[in-house]
Amino acid sequence: MTEKVLLNIDGHGHDLNSNRAIRALIVDHFQHHKKQLHEFMSRVCQLYDLRALVSTDSLTISKVDLDQDKGAIMVDYSWSTHYGCDGYSREKVMHERWPFEVRNNNIVFEMHMPELHVHHEL
């Protein structure tokens, strides 16, 4: 069974036909609910490096696309990995597209959670 991240942002009283209004609602929601996204973002980053540590505070929305009742936001966020040898570390920025739908005056994000891979070091 695939896990999902479900975010429901109340849009009552706002113009949900406006990219600007939708962006403002999403930005406000994410600023106050970043912890809801932490595990999702961490799992995405760990697909690239198992030691990746995501910075939820780095999450930004660069673009909103809306076509009637469906849309997507372009997000950027960073992660870093510290390897412990000679202070070697690596930092990367993720650029992703997160789709959403407008349903019953709500902005709804429903995203599949990446599988959690457990690796054992010998």
PDB file of C-alpha atoms in Angstrom:
ATOM      1  CA  MET A   1       0.000   0.000   0.000  1.00  0.00           C
ATOM      2  CA  THR A   2       1.385   3.378  -1.007  1.00  0.00           C
ATOM      3  CA  GLU A   3       1.532   6.058   1.655  1.00  0.00           C
ATOM      4  CA  LYS A   4       0.326   9.508   0.707  1.00  0.00           C
ATOM      5  CA  VAL A   5       0.786  13.018   1.982  1.00  0.00           C
ATOM      6  CA  LEU A   6      -2.568  14.775   2.086  1.00  0.00           C
ATOM      7  CA  LEU A   7      -2.634  18.532   2.650  1.00  0.00           C
ATOM      8  CA  ASN A   8      -5.933  20.361   2.646  1.00  0.00           C
ATOM      9  CA  ILE A   9      -5.749  24.170   2.640  1.00  0.00           C
ATOM     10  CA  ASP A  10      -8.969  26.046   3.376  1.00  0.00           C
ATOM     11  CA  GLY A  11      -9.645  28.546   0.599  1.00  0.00           C
ATOM     12  CA  HIS A  12     -13.070  29.789   1.697  1.00  0.00           C
ATOM     13  CA  GLY A  13     -13.361  33.539   1.225  1.00  0.00           C
ATOM     14  CA  HIS A  14     -10.451  33.677  -1.250  1.00  0.00           C
ATOM     15  CA  ASP A  15     -10.355  33.919  -5.046  1.00  0.00           C
ATOM     16  CA  LEU A  16      -9.229  30.424  -5.997  1.00  0.00           C
ATOM     17  CA  ASN A  17      -9.116  31.397  -9.678  1.00  0.00           C
ATOM     18  CA  SER A  18      -6.143  33.667  -9.025  1.00  0.00           C
ATOM     19  CA  ASN A  19      -2.584  32.328  -9.064  1.00  0.00           C
ATOM     20  CA  ARG A  20      -1.587  35.130  -6.694  1.00  0.00           C
ATOM     21  CA  ALA A  21      -4.290  34.263  -4.141  1.00  0.00           C
ATOM     22  CA  ILE A  22      -3.524  30.550  -4.325  1.00  0.00           C
ATOM     23  CA  ARG A  23       0.198  31.196  -3.940  1.00  0.00           C
ATOM     24  CA  ALA A  24      -0.424  33.381  -0.873  1.00  0.00           C
ATOM     25  CA  LEU A  25      -2.615  30.709   0.749  1.00  0.00           C
ATOM     26  CA  ILE A  26      -0.115  27.943   0.054  1.00  0.00           C
ATOM     27  CA  VAL A  27       2.882  29.972   1.254  1.00  0.00           C
ATOM     28  CA  ASP A  28       1.049  30.904   4.457  1.00  0.00           C
ATOM     29  CA  HIS A  29       0.006  27.294   5.082  1.00  0.00           C
ATOM     30  CA  PHE A  30       3.501  25.931   4.450  1.00  0.00           C
ATOM     31  CA  GLN A  31       5.073  28.548   6.738  1.00  0.00           C
ATOM     32  CA  HIS A  32       2.892  27.360   9.605  1.00  0.00           C
ATOM     33  CA  HIS A  33       2.829  23.625   8.808  1.00  0.00           C
ATOM     34  CA  LYS A  34       6.315  22.720   7.564  1.00  0.00           C
ATOM     35  CA  LYS A  35       6.463  19.760   9.904  1.00  0.00           C
ATOM     36  CA  GLN A  36       3.691  18.118   7.855  1.00  0.00           C
ATOM     37  CA  LEU A  37       6.064  18.134   4.885  1.00  0.00           C
ATOM     38  CA  HIS A  38       9.275  17.176   6.679  1.00  0.00           C
ATOM     39  CA  GLU A  39       9.001  13.394   6.272  1.00  0.00           C
ATOM     40  CA  PHE A  40       7.962  13.691   2.618  1.00  0.00           C
ATOM     41  CA  MET A  41      10.843  16.036   1.794  1.00  0.00           C
ATOM     42  CA  SER A  42      13.300  13.870   3.773  1.00  0.00           C
ATOM     43  CA  ARG A  43      12.338  10.735   1.890  1.00  0.00           C
ATOM     44  CA  VAL A  44      12.710  12.490  -1.459  1.00  0.00           C
ATOM     45  CA  CYS A  45      16.201  13.670  -0.509  1.00  0.00           C
ATOM     46  CA  GLN A  46      17.177  10.254   0.811  1.00  0.00           C
ATOM     47  CA  LEU A  47      16.530   8.813  -2.639  1.00  0.00           C
ATOM     48  CA  TYR A  48      19.687  10.718  -3.627  1.00  0.00           C
ATOM     49  CA  ASP A  49      21.707  10.197  -0.460  1.00  0.00           C
ATOM     50  CA  LEU A  50      20.690   8.092   2.539  1.00  0.00           C
ATOM     51  CA  ARG A  51      22.413  10.529   4.902  1.00  0.00           C
ATOM     52  CA  ALA A  52      20.595  13.562   3.535  1.00  0.00           C
ATOM     53  CA  LEU A  53      19.264  16.027   6.082  1.00  0.00           C
ATOM     54  CA  VAL A  54      16.535  18.235   4.658  1.00  0.00           C
ATOM     55  CA  SER A  55      16.119  21.867   5.634  1.00  0.00           C
ATOM     56  CA  THR A  56      12.372  22.483   5.805  1.00  0.00           C
ATOM     57  CA  ASP A  57      13.106  26.166   6.439  1.00  0.00           C
ATOM     58  CA  SER A  58      14.584  26.406   2.949  1.00  0.00           C
ATOM     59  CA  LEU A  59      11.254  25.534   1.271  1.00  0.00           C
ATOM     60  CA  THR A  60      10.213  28.198  -1.239  1.00  0.00           C
ATOM     61  CA  ILE A  61       7.561  28.360  -3.929  1.00  0.00           C
ATOM     62  CA  SER A  62       8.899  29.742  -7.174  1.00  0.00           C
ATOM     63  CA  LYS A  63       5.830  29.387  -9.401  1.00  0.00           C
ATOM     64  CA  VAL A  64       2.126  28.545  -9.364  1.00  0.00           C
ATOM     65  CA  ASP A  65       0.337  27.161 -12.413  1.00  0.00           C
ATOM     66  CA  LEU A  66      -3.438  26.860 -12.408  1.00  0.00           C
ATOM     67  CA  ASP A  67      -5.721  25.511 -15.127  1.00  0.00           C
ATOM     68  CA  GLN A  68      -9.340  25.573 -13.921  1.00  0.00           C
ATOM     69  CA  ASP A  69      -9.455  23.225 -10.910  1.00  0.00           C
ATOM     70  CA  LYS A  70      -6.003  21.644 -11.279  1.00  0.00           C
ATOM     71  CA  GLY A  71      -2.590  23.119 -10.829  1.00  0.00           C
ATOM     72  CA  ALA A  72       0.935  22.724  -9.564  1.00  0.00           C
ATOM     73  CA  ILE A  73       3.513  24.642  -7.635  1.00  0.00           C
ATOM     74  CA  MET A  74       7.217  24.657  -8.324  1.00  0.00           C
ATOM     75  CA  VAL A  75       9.138  24.287  -5.068  1.00  0.00           C
ATOM     76  CA  ASP A  76      12.779  24.512  -4.124  1.00  0.00           C
ATOM     77  CA  TYR A  77      14.391  23.237  -0.926  1.00  0.00           C
ATOM     78  CA  SER A  78      17.836  22.181   0.137  1.00  0.00           C
ATOM     79  CA  TRP A  79      19.447  19.239   1.840  1.00  0.00           C
ATOM     80  CA  SER A  80      22.930  18.522   3.074  1.00  0.00           C
ATOM     81  CA  THR A  81      25.047  15.540   3.966  1.00  0.00           C
ATOM     82  CA  HIS A  82      28.088  15.492   6.240  1.00  0.00           C
ATOM     83  CA  TYR A  83      30.354  12.505   5.743  1.00  0.00           C
ATOM     84  CA  GLY A  84      32.641  12.959   8.735  1.00  0.00           C
ATOM     85  CA  CYS A  85      35.925  12.537   6.895  1.00  0.00           C
ATOM     86  CA  ASP A  86      38.043  15.664   6.571  1.00  0.00           C
ATOM     87  CA  GLY A  87      34.903  17.746   7.054  1.00  0.00           C
ATOM     88  CA  TYR A  88      33.558  16.637   3.672  1.00  0.00           C
ATOM     89  CA  SER A  89      29.956  17.601   3.107  1.00  0.00           C
ATOM     90  CA  ARG A  90      27.595  18.067   0.196  1.00  0.00           C
ATOM     91  CA  GLU A  91      24.656  20.396  -0.311  1.00  0.00           C
ATOM     92  CA  LYS A  92      22.015  20.174  -3.002  1.00  0.00           C
ATOM     93  CA  VAL A  93      18.860  22.032  -3.932  1.00  0.00           C
ATOM     94  CA  MET A  94      15.774  20.111  -4.980  1.00  0.00           C
ATOM     95  CA  HIS A  95      13.516  21.548  -7.682  1.00  0.00           C
ATOM     96  CA  GLU A  96      10.158  19.804  -7.748  1.00  0.00           C
ATOM     97  CA  ARG A  97       6.647  20.154  -9.089  1.00  0.00           C
ATOM     98  CA  TRP A  98       3.899  19.429  -6.568  1.00  0.00           C
ATOM     99  CA  PRO A  99       0.426  19.021  -8.124  1.00  0.00           C
ATOM    100  CA  PHE A 100      -2.787  20.120  -6.424  1.00  0.00           C
ATOM    101  CA  GLU A 101      -6.513  20.308  -7.096  1.00  0.00           C
ATOM    102  CA  VAL A 102      -9.099  22.871  -6.085  1.00  0.00           C
ATOM    103  CA  ARG A 103     -12.049  20.995  -4.560  1.00  0.00           C
ATOM    104  CA  ASN A 104     -14.970  22.515  -2.670  1.00  0.00           C
ATOM    105  CA  ASN A 105     -13.075  25.779  -1.983  1.00  0.00           C
ATOM    106  CA  ASN A 106     -10.021  23.884  -0.743  1.00  0.00           C
ATOM    107  CA  ILE A 107      -6.545  23.499  -2.211  1.00  0.00           C
ATOM    108  CA  VAL A 108      -5.726  19.804  -1.946  1.00  0.00           C
ATOM    109  CA  PHE A 109      -2.262  18.288  -2.298  1.00  0.00           C
ATOM    110  CA  GLU A 110      -2.169  14.502  -2.537  1.00  0.00           C
ATOM    111  CA  MET A 111       1.358  13.235  -3.147  1.00  0.00           C
ATOM    112  CA  HIS A 112       2.771   9.721  -3.016  1.00  0.00           C
ATOM    113  CA  MET A 113       5.291   9.267  -0.251  1.00  0.00           C
ATOM    114  CA  PRO A 114       8.584   7.832  -1.563  1.00  0.00           C
ATOM    115  CA  GLU A 115       9.365   4.405  -0.168  1.00  0.00           C
ATOM    116  CA  LEU A 116      11.531   4.319   2.905  1.00  0.00           C
ATOM    117  CA  HIS A 117      14.667   2.347   2.052  1.00  0.00           C
ATOM    118  CA  VAL A 118      16.607   0.895   4.921  1.00  0.00           C
ATOM    119  CA  HIS A 119      20.215   0.065   4.093  1.00  0.00           C
ATOM    120  CA  HIS A 120      22.517  -1.760   6.428  1.00  0.00           C
ATOM    121  CA  GLU A 121      26.208  -1.025   6.440  1.00  0.00           C
ATOM    122  CA  LEU A 122      28.507  -3.982   6.928  1.00  0.00           C
TER     123      LEU A 122
END
